[in-house]
């Protein structure tokens, strides 16, 4: 129960970054309560504990989500997208002439510290999903998780450098998270090279996804929809 409670809390925190700067705290607390009490428990039961998703398909076509790329991250990304579409963009984000005004975070060092705290916490997120202290499976999950994150960070740096003509720290940080989200579905079932490939794909996807959502005027301050929603689904 406690382990699932942490997963449920994660789904709610994914939304918090996407709705930053334009929602009342009381409204967000109500939204989070409904999301966790009803949304996550229903979606979670589709997979955890022998739900219909866990028995879907067979062989290579079977639905497989080891630690919640879809059930936690995809769900949180979808909830964030719904909230952002209803709230609309931050004031001054999109000009009347169609131009996009970047509203950068007030402290990139703090953002970097936050991402590395998430990176560290992911060893609990994925490692805990082994549900034992068996060093073989646990070691594999730790290794695939770390390598996917590293590959995601590197690929997002390279792609953002090419597309935006300069290296972008926020894209690099989101690339790390994209790699982590991507590997969460199969951390116990892939080789280290496959993990690096999955992470790298996530790092590329997240850059184009963030740019895409900005172009269609979906204002997501931290890229939560792209990191968790898009990469969660693609990882699965």
PDB file of C-alpha atoms in Angstrom:
ATOM      1  CA  UNK A   1       0.000   0.000   0.000  1.00  0.00           C
ATOM      2  CA  UNK A   2       2.775   2.453   0.933  1.00  0.00           C
ATOM      3  CA  UNK A   3       4.679   1.647  -2.278  1.00  0.00           C
ATOM      4  CA  UNK A   4       1.563   2.273  -4.386  1.00  0.00           C
ATOM      5  CA  UNK A   5       0.896   5.469  -2.417  1.00  0.00           C
ATOM      6  CA  UNK A   6       4.271   6.773  -3.600  1.00  0.00           C
ATOM      7  CA  UNK A   7       3.342   5.943  -7.202  1.00  0.00           C
ATOM      8  CA  UNK A   8       0.020   7.721  -6.766  1.00  0.00           C
ATOM      9  CA  UNK A   9       1.775  10.769  -5.293  1.00  0.00           C
ATOM     10  CA  UNK A  10       4.129  10.790  -8.269  1.00  0.00           C
ATOM     11  CA  UNK A  11       1.177  10.977 -10.657  1.00  0.00           C
ATOM     12  CA  UNK A  12      -0.054  14.086  -8.810  1.00  0.00           C
ATOM     13  CA  UNK A  13       3.350  15.792  -8.730  1.00  0.00           C
ATOM     14  CA  UNK A  14       3.695  15.391 -12.506  1.00  0.00           C
ATOM     15  CA  UNK A  15       0.708  17.716 -12.857  1.00  0.00           C
ATOM     16  CA  UNK A  16       2.123  20.314 -10.443  1.00  0.00           C
ATOM     17  CA  UNK A  17       4.928  21.404 -12.789  1.00  0.00           C
ATOM     18  CA  UNK A  18       2.654  21.697 -15.810  1.00  0.00           C
ATOM     19  CA  UNK A  19       0.145  24.003 -14.058  1.00  0.00           C
ATOM     20  CA  UNK A  20       2.772  26.180 -12.357  1.00  0.00           C
ATOM     21  CA  UNK A  21       2.074  29.911 -11.982  1.00  0.00           C
ATOM     22  CA  UNK A  22      -1.612  29.809 -12.864  1.00  0.00           C
ATOM     23  CA  UNK A  23      -3.540  27.749 -10.347  1.00  0.00           C
ATOM     24  CA  UNK A  24      -4.619  28.386  -6.754  1.00  0.00           C
ATOM     25  CA  UNK A  25      -3.083  26.079  -4.163  1.00  0.00           C
ATOM     26  CA  UNK A  26      -6.531  25.124  -2.855  1.00  0.00           C
ATOM     27  CA  UNK A  27      -7.715  24.242  -6.370  1.00  0.00           C
ATOM     28  CA  UNK A  28      -4.614  22.156  -7.000  1.00  0.00           C
ATOM     29  CA  UNK A  29      -5.081  20.275  -3.712  1.00  0.00           C
ATOM     30  CA  UNK A  30      -8.681  19.425  -4.660  1.00  0.00           C
ATOM     31  CA  UNK A  31      -7.564  18.336  -8.157  1.00  0.00           C
ATOM     32  CA  UNK A  32      -4.773  16.193  -6.701  1.00  0.00           C
ATOM     33  CA  UNK A  33      -7.112  14.527  -4.228  1.00  0.00           C
ATOM     34  CA  UNK A  34      -9.629  13.593  -6.931  1.00  0.00           C
ATOM     35  CA  UNK A  35      -6.815  12.505  -9.264  1.00  0.00           C
ATOM     36  CA  UNK A  36      -5.200  10.192  -6.716  1.00  0.00           C
ATOM     37  CA  UNK A  37      -8.362   8.921  -4.995  1.00  0.00           C
ATOM     38  CA  UNK A  38     -10.248   8.043  -8.169  1.00  0.00           C
ATOM     39  CA  UNK A  39      -8.173   8.513 -11.342  1.00  0.00           C
ATOM     40  CA  UNK A  40      -5.000   6.734 -10.311  1.00  0.00           C
ATOM     41  CA  UNK A  41      -6.720   3.941  -8.398  1.00  0.00           C
ATOM     42  CA  UNK A  42      -8.872   3.087 -11.430  1.00  0.00           C
ATOM     43  CA  UNK A  43      -6.039   3.356 -13.975  1.00  0.00           C
ATOM     44  CA  UNK A  44      -3.632   1.593 -11.620  1.00  0.00           C
ATOM     45  CA  UNK A  45      -6.006  -1.321 -11.100  1.00  0.00           C
ATOM     46  CA  UNK A  46      -6.042  -1.865 -14.876  1.00  0.00           C
ATOM     47  CA  UNK A  47      -2.430  -3.078 -14.566  1.00  0.00           C
ATOM     48  CA  UNK A  48      -1.261  -3.666 -10.985  1.00  0.00           C
ATOM     49  CA  UNK A  49      -2.522  -6.779  -9.262  1.00  0.00           C
ATOM     50  CA  UNK A  50      -3.509  -8.687 -12.416  1.00  0.00           C
ATOM     51  CA  UNK A  51      -5.690  -6.055 -14.113  1.00  0.00           C
ATOM     52  CA  UNK A  52      -6.873  -6.406 -17.704  1.00  0.00           C
ATOM     53  CA  UNK A  53      -3.884  -4.526 -19.128  1.00  0.00           C
ATOM     54  CA  UNK A  54      -1.423  -6.936 -17.508  1.00  0.00           C
ATOM     55  CA  UNK A  55      -3.093  -9.863 -19.295  1.00  0.00           C
ATOM     56  CA  UNK A  56      -3.470  -8.049 -22.640  1.00  0.00           C
ATOM     57  CA  UNK A  57      -1.912  -9.715 -25.697  1.00  0.00           C
ATOM     58  CA  UNK A  58       0.639 -12.501 -25.735  1.00  0.00           C
ATOM     59  CA  UNK A  59       4.300 -13.045 -26.555  1.00  0.00           C
ATOM     60  CA  UNK A  60       6.046  -9.983 -27.970  1.00  0.00           C
ATOM     61  CA  UNK A  61       2.682  -8.228 -28.350  1.00  0.00           C
ATOM     62  CA  UNK A  62       1.878  -8.418 -24.619  1.00  0.00           C
ATOM     63  CA  UNK A  63       1.425  -5.190 -22.664  1.00  0.00           C
ATOM     64  CA  UNK A  64       4.390  -4.878 -20.305  1.00  0.00           C
ATOM     65  CA  UNK A  65       4.884  -2.024 -17.859  1.00  0.00           C
ATOM     66  CA  UNK A  66       7.379  -2.956 -15.146  1.00  0.00           C
ATOM     67  CA  UNK A  67       7.254   0.169 -12.967  1.00  0.00           C
ATOM     68  CA  UNK A  68       4.645   2.408 -14.539  1.00  0.00           C
ATOM     69  CA  UNK A  69       5.839   4.198 -17.699  1.00  0.00           C
ATOM     70  CA  UNK A  70       2.197   4.246 -18.787  1.00  0.00           C
ATOM     71  CA  UNK A  71       0.267   3.560 -15.582  1.00  0.00           C
ATOM     72  CA  UNK A  72       2.065   6.261 -13.571  1.00  0.00           C
ATOM     73  CA  UNK A  73       3.866   8.583 -15.994  1.00  0.00           C
ATOM     74  CA  UNK A  74       1.553   8.314 -18.987  1.00  0.00           C
ATOM     75  CA  UNK A  75      -1.401   8.793 -16.647  1.00  0.00           C
ATOM     76  CA  UNK A  76       0.205  11.819 -14.990  1.00  0.00           C
ATOM     77  CA  UNK A  77       1.094  13.290 -18.373  1.00  0.00           C
ATOM     78  CA  UNK A  78      -2.485  12.896 -19.588  1.00  0.00           C
ATOM     79  CA  UNK A  79      -3.823  14.512 -16.410  1.00  0.00           C
ATOM     80  CA  UNK A  80      -1.347  17.385 -16.848  1.00  0.00           C
ATOM     81  CA  UNK A  81      -2.423  17.895 -20.476  1.00  0.00           C
ATOM     82  CA  UNK A  82      -6.081  18.011 -19.464  1.00  0.00           C
ATOM     83  CA  UNK A  83      -5.371  20.553 -16.712  1.00  0.00           C
ATOM     84  CA  UNK A  84      -3.249  22.785 -18.963  1.00  0.00           C
ATOM     85  CA  UNK A  85      -5.861  22.761 -21.739  1.00  0.00           C
ATOM     86  CA  UNK A  86      -8.512  23.944 -19.289  1.00  0.00           C
ATOM     87  CA  UNK A  87      -6.312  26.542 -17.521  1.00  0.00           C
ATOM     88  CA  UNK A  88      -4.826  28.011 -20.684  1.00  0.00           C
ATOM     89  CA  UNK A  89      -1.355  29.573 -20.996  1.00  0.00           C
ATOM     90  CA  UNK A  90       0.400  31.858 -18.524  1.00  0.00           C
ATOM     91  CA  UNK A  91      -0.169  35.579 -18.980  1.00  0.00           C
ATOM     92  CA  UNK A  92       2.233  36.970 -21.572  1.00  0.00           C
ATOM     93  CA  UNK A  93       3.438  33.613 -22.831  1.00  0.00           C
ATOM     94  CA  UNK A  94       1.948  33.940 -26.318  1.00  0.00           C
ATOM     95  CA  UNK A  95       1.774  37.346 -28.027  1.00  0.00           C
ATOM     96  CA  UNK A  96      -1.121  38.395 -30.250  1.00  0.00           C
ATOM     97  CA  UNK A  97       1.126  38.213 -33.320  1.00  0.00           C
ATOM     98  CA  UNK A  98       1.666  34.517 -32.651  1.00  0.00           C
ATOM     99  CA  UNK A  99       5.187  34.829 -31.280  1.00  0.00           C
ATOM    100  CA  UNK A 100       6.262  32.792 -28.242  1.00  0.00           C
ATOM    101  CA  UNK A 101       7.813  34.604 -25.286  1.00  0.00           C
ATOM    102  CA  UNK A 102      10.116  32.303 -23.270  1.00  0.00           C
ATOM    103  CA  UNK A 103       9.475  32.524 -19.516  1.00  0.00           C
ATOM    104  CA  UNK A 104      12.576  30.926 -18.047  1.00  0.00           C
ATOM    105  CA  UNK A 105      12.827  29.455 -14.561  1.00  0.00           C
ATOM    106  CA  UNK A 106      14.250  31.768 -11.909  1.00  0.00           C
ATOM    107  CA  UNK A 107      17.074  29.363 -10.946  1.00  0.00           C
ATOM    108  CA  UNK A 108      18.534  26.757 -13.272  1.00  0.00           C
ATOM    109  CA  UNK A 109      20.935  25.444 -10.577  1.00  0.00           C
ATOM    110  CA  UNK A 110      17.893  24.636  -8.405  1.00  0.00           C
ATOM    111  CA  UNK A 111      16.240  22.950 -11.392  1.00  0.00           C
ATOM    112  CA  UNK A 112      19.377  20.857 -11.919  1.00  0.00           C
ATOM    113  CA  UNK A 113      19.492  19.851  -8.247  1.00  0.00           C
ATOM    114  CA  UNK A 114      15.824  18.864  -8.470  1.00  0.00           C
ATOM    115  CA  UNK A 115      16.414  16.668 -11.510  1.00  0.00           C
ATOM    116  CA  UNK A 116      19.342  14.888  -9.884  1.00  0.00           C
ATOM    117  CA  UNK A 117      17.220  14.273  -6.790  1.00  0.00           C
ATOM    118  CA  UNK A 118      14.660  12.682  -9.123  1.00  0.00           C
ATOM    119  CA  UNK A 119      17.445  10.679 -10.782  1.00  0.00           C
ATOM    120  CA  UNK A 120      18.497   9.356  -7.358  1.00  0.00           C
ATOM    121  CA  UNK A 121      14.894   8.658  -6.359  1.00  0.00           C
ATOM    122  CA  UNK A 122      14.346   6.643  -9.530  1.00  0.00           C
ATOM    123  CA  UNK A 123      16.565   3.879  -8.136  1.00  0.00           C
ATOM    124  CA  UNK A 124      13.851   3.472  -5.512  1.00  0.00           C
ATOM    125  CA  UNK A 125      11.106   3.853  -8.090  1.00  0.00           C
ATOM    126  CA  UNK A 126      12.480   1.162 -10.414  1.00  0.00           C
ATOM    127  CA  UNK A 127      14.596  -0.775  -7.938  1.00  0.00           C
ATOM    128  CA  UNK A 128      11.715  -1.055  -5.500  1.00  0.00           C
ATOM    129  CA  UNK A 129       9.549  -2.518  -8.253  1.00  0.00           C
ATOM    130  CA  UNK A 130      11.752  -5.645  -8.231  1.00  0.00           C
ATOM    131  CA  UNK A 131       9.991  -6.351  -4.913  1.00  0.00           C
ATOM    132  CA  UNK A 132      13.026  -8.187  -3.540  1.00  0.00           C
ATOM    133  CA  UNK A 133      16.688  -7.611  -2.652  1.00  0.00           C
ATOM    134  CA  UNK A 134      17.869 -10.283  -5.114  1.00  0.00           C
ATOM    135  CA  UNK A 135      21.186  -8.809  -6.369  1.00  0.00           C
ATOM    136  CA  UNK A 136      20.801 -10.165  -9.935  1.00  0.00           C
ATOM    137  CA  UNK A 137      17.499  -8.550 -10.978  1.00  0.00           C
ATOM    138  CA  UNK A 138      18.155  -5.516  -8.769  1.00  0.00           C
ATOM    139  CA  UNK A 139      21.574  -4.937 -10.303  1.00  0.00           C
ATOM    140  CA  UNK A 140      20.150  -5.140 -13.815  1.00  0.00           C
ATOM    141  CA  UNK A 141      17.392  -2.650 -13.025  1.00  0.00           C
ATOM    142  CA  UNK A 142      19.837  -0.197 -11.414  1.00  0.00           C
ATOM    143  CA  UNK A 143      22.161  -0.457 -14.425  1.00  0.00           C
ATOM    144  CA  UNK A 144      19.492  -0.068 -17.126  1.00  0.00           C
ATOM    145  CA  UNK A 145      17.967   2.851 -15.213  1.00  0.00           C
ATOM    146  CA  UNK A 146      21.277   4.712 -14.899  1.00  0.00           C
ATOM    147  CA  UNK A 147      22.352   4.112 -18.501  1.00  0.00           C
ATOM    148  CA  UNK A 148      18.990   5.104 -19.978  1.00  0.00           C
ATOM    149  CA  UNK A 149      19.080   8.380 -18.057  1.00  0.00           C
ATOM    150  CA  UNK A 150      22.616   9.119 -19.223  1.00  0.00           C
ATOM    151  CA  UNK A 151      21.732   8.304 -22.841  1.00  0.00           C
ATOM    152  CA  UNK A 152      18.619  10.486 -22.665  1.00  0.00           C
ATOM    153  CA  UNK A 153      20.610  13.423 -21.319  1.00  0.00           C
ATOM    154  CA  UNK A 154      23.316  13.135 -23.978  1.00  0.00           C
ATOM    155  CA  UNK A 155      20.912  12.708 -26.910  1.00  0.00           C
ATOM    156  CA  UNK A 156      18.760  15.667 -25.802  1.00  0.00           C
ATOM    157  CA  UNK A 157      21.873  17.874 -25.515  1.00  0.00           C
ATOM    158  CA  UNK A 158      22.991  16.938 -29.032  1.00  0.00           C
ATOM    159  CA  UNK A 159      19.533  17.311 -30.612  1.00  0.00           C
ATOM    160  CA  UNK A 160      18.762  20.638 -28.888  1.00  0.00           C
ATOM    161  CA  UNK A 161      22.219  21.894 -29.941  1.00  0.00           C
ATOM    162  CA  UNK A 162      21.408  21.060 -33.561  1.00  0.00           C
ATOM    163  CA  UNK A 163      17.787  22.293 -33.552  1.00  0.00           C
ATOM    164  CA  UNK A 164      18.160  25.376 -31.313  1.00  0.00           C
ATOM    165  CA  UNK A 165      21.728  26.177 -32.428  1.00  0.00           C
ATOM    166  CA  UNK A 166      23.000  26.133 -28.827  1.00  0.00           C
ATOM    167  CA  UNK A 167      23.143  23.657 -25.921  1.00  0.00           C
ATOM    168  CA  UNK A 168      20.134  24.083 -23.638  1.00  0.00           C
ATOM    169  CA  UNK A 169      20.304  23.144 -19.963  1.00  0.00           C
ATOM    170  CA  UNK A 170      16.545  22.768 -19.522  1.00  0.00           C
ATOM    171  CA  UNK A 171      16.416  20.393 -22.507  1.00  0.00           C
ATOM    172  CA  UNK A 172      19.350  18.425 -21.068  1.00  0.00           C
ATOM    173  CA  UNK A 173      17.578  18.078 -17.718  1.00  0.00           C
ATOM    174  CA  UNK A 174      14.348  17.009 -19.413  1.00  0.00           C
ATOM    175  CA  UNK A 175      16.375  14.560 -21.518  1.00  0.00           C
ATOM    176  CA  UNK A 176      17.665  12.884 -18.360  1.00  0.00           C
ATOM    177  CA  UNK A 177      14.107  12.520 -17.101  1.00  0.00           C
ATOM    178  CA  UNK A 178      12.895  11.372 -20.530  1.00  0.00           C
ATOM    179  CA  UNK A 179      15.449   8.556 -20.432  1.00  0.00           C
ATOM    180  CA  UNK A 180      14.294   7.558 -16.960  1.00  0.00           C
ATOM    181  CA  UNK A 181      10.614   7.592 -17.904  1.00  0.00           C
ATOM    182  CA  UNK A 182      11.335   5.626 -21.087  1.00  0.00           C
ATOM    183  CA  UNK A 183      13.162   2.790 -19.311  1.00  0.00           C
ATOM    184  CA  UNK A 184      10.640   2.484 -16.476  1.00  0.00           C
ATOM    185  CA  UNK A 185       8.396   0.155 -18.523  1.00  0.00           C
ATOM    186  CA  UNK A 186      11.097  -2.419 -19.222  1.00  0.00           C
ATOM    187  CA  UNK A 187      13.971  -1.829 -16.800  1.00  0.00           C
ATOM    188  CA  UNK A 188      14.003  -5.489 -15.732  1.00  0.00           C
ATOM    189  CA  UNK A 189      13.524  -6.981 -19.202  1.00  0.00           C
ATOM    190  CA  UNK A 190      16.021  -5.292 -21.545  1.00  0.00           C
ATOM    191  CA  UNK A 191      19.784  -5.465 -22.044  1.00  0.00           C
ATOM    192  CA  UNK A 192      22.057  -2.560 -21.155  1.00  0.00           C
ATOM    193  CA  UNK A 193      22.436  -1.644 -24.838  1.00  0.00           C
ATOM    194  CA  UNK A 194      18.670  -1.703 -25.363  1.00  0.00           C
ATOM    195  CA  UNK A 195      18.309   0.499 -22.278  1.00  0.00           C
ATOM    196  CA  UNK A 196      20.727   3.038 -23.751  1.00  0.00           C
ATOM    197  CA  UNK A 197      18.798   3.002 -27.036  1.00  0.00           C
ATOM    198  CA  UNK A 198      15.469   3.491 -25.254  1.00  0.00           C
ATOM    199  CA  UNK A 199      16.885   6.363 -23.214  1.00  0.00           C
ATOM    200  CA  UNK A 200      18.421   8.011 -26.283  1.00  0.00           C
ATOM    201  CA  UNK A 201      15.115   7.806 -28.178  1.00  0.00           C
ATOM    202  CA  UNK A 202      13.357   9.404 -25.212  1.00  0.00           C
ATOM    203  CA  UNK A 203      15.915  12.215 -25.153  1.00  0.00           C
ATOM    204  CA  UNK A 204      15.321  12.957 -28.844  1.00  0.00           C
ATOM    205  CA  UNK A 205      11.538  12.715 -28.565  1.00  0.00           C
ATOM    206  CA  UNK A 206      11.288  15.075 -25.611  1.00  0.00           C
ATOM    207  CA  UNK A 207      13.025  17.929 -27.458  1.00  0.00           C
ATOM    208  CA  UNK A 208      10.672  17.771 -30.451  1.00  0.00           C
ATOM    209  CA  UNK A 209       7.657  17.219 -28.204  1.00  0.00           C
ATOM    210  CA  UNK A 210       8.367  20.313 -26.089  1.00  0.00           C
ATOM    211  CA  UNK A 211       8.806  22.407 -29.245  1.00  0.00           C
ATOM    212  CA  UNK A 212       5.583  20.938 -30.708  1.00  0.00           C
ATOM    213  CA  UNK A 213       3.450  21.729 -27.654  1.00  0.00           C
ATOM    214  CA  UNK A 214       4.828  25.274 -27.585  1.00  0.00           C
ATOM    215  CA  UNK A 215       3.884  25.751 -31.246  1.00  0.00           C
ATOM    216  CA  UNK A 216       0.282  24.674 -30.657  1.00  0.00           C
ATOM    217  CA  UNK A 217       0.151  27.007 -27.617  1.00  0.00           C
ATOM    218  CA  UNK A 218      -0.041  24.349 -24.915  1.00  0.00           C
ATOM    219  CA  UNK A 219       1.884  26.096 -22.131  1.00  0.00           C
ATOM    220  CA  UNK A 220       3.793  23.527 -20.073  1.00  0.00           C
ATOM    221  CA  UNK A 221       6.444  25.379 -17.998  1.00  0.00           C
ATOM    222  CA  UNK A 222       8.525  22.306 -17.142  1.00  0.00           C
ATOM    223  CA  UNK A 223       7.801  20.015 -20.091  1.00  0.00           C
ATOM    224  CA  UNK A 224       5.915  17.525 -17.909  1.00  0.00           C
ATOM    225  CA  UNK A 225       3.505  16.476 -20.651  1.00  0.00           C
ATOM    226  CA  UNK A 226       6.378  15.690 -22.994  1.00  0.00           C
ATOM    227  CA  UNK A 227       8.640  14.020 -20.414  1.00  0.00           C
ATOM    228  CA  UNK A 228       6.042  11.884 -18.693  1.00  0.00           C
ATOM    229  CA  UNK A 229       3.190  11.576 -21.191  1.00  0.00           C
ATOM    230  CA  UNK A 230       4.978  11.229 -24.522  1.00  0.00           C
ATOM    231  CA  UNK A 231       8.065   9.366 -23.254  1.00  0.00           C
ATOM    232  CA  UNK A 232       5.982   7.182 -20.927  1.00  0.00           C
ATOM    233  CA  UNK A 233       3.898   5.933 -23.822  1.00  0.00           C
ATOM    234  CA  UNK A 234       6.869   5.570 -26.194  1.00  0.00           C
ATOM    235  CA  UNK A 235       8.865   3.681 -23.546  1.00  0.00           C
ATOM    236  CA  UNK A 236       6.021   1.248 -22.994  1.00  0.00           C
TER     237      UNK A 236
END
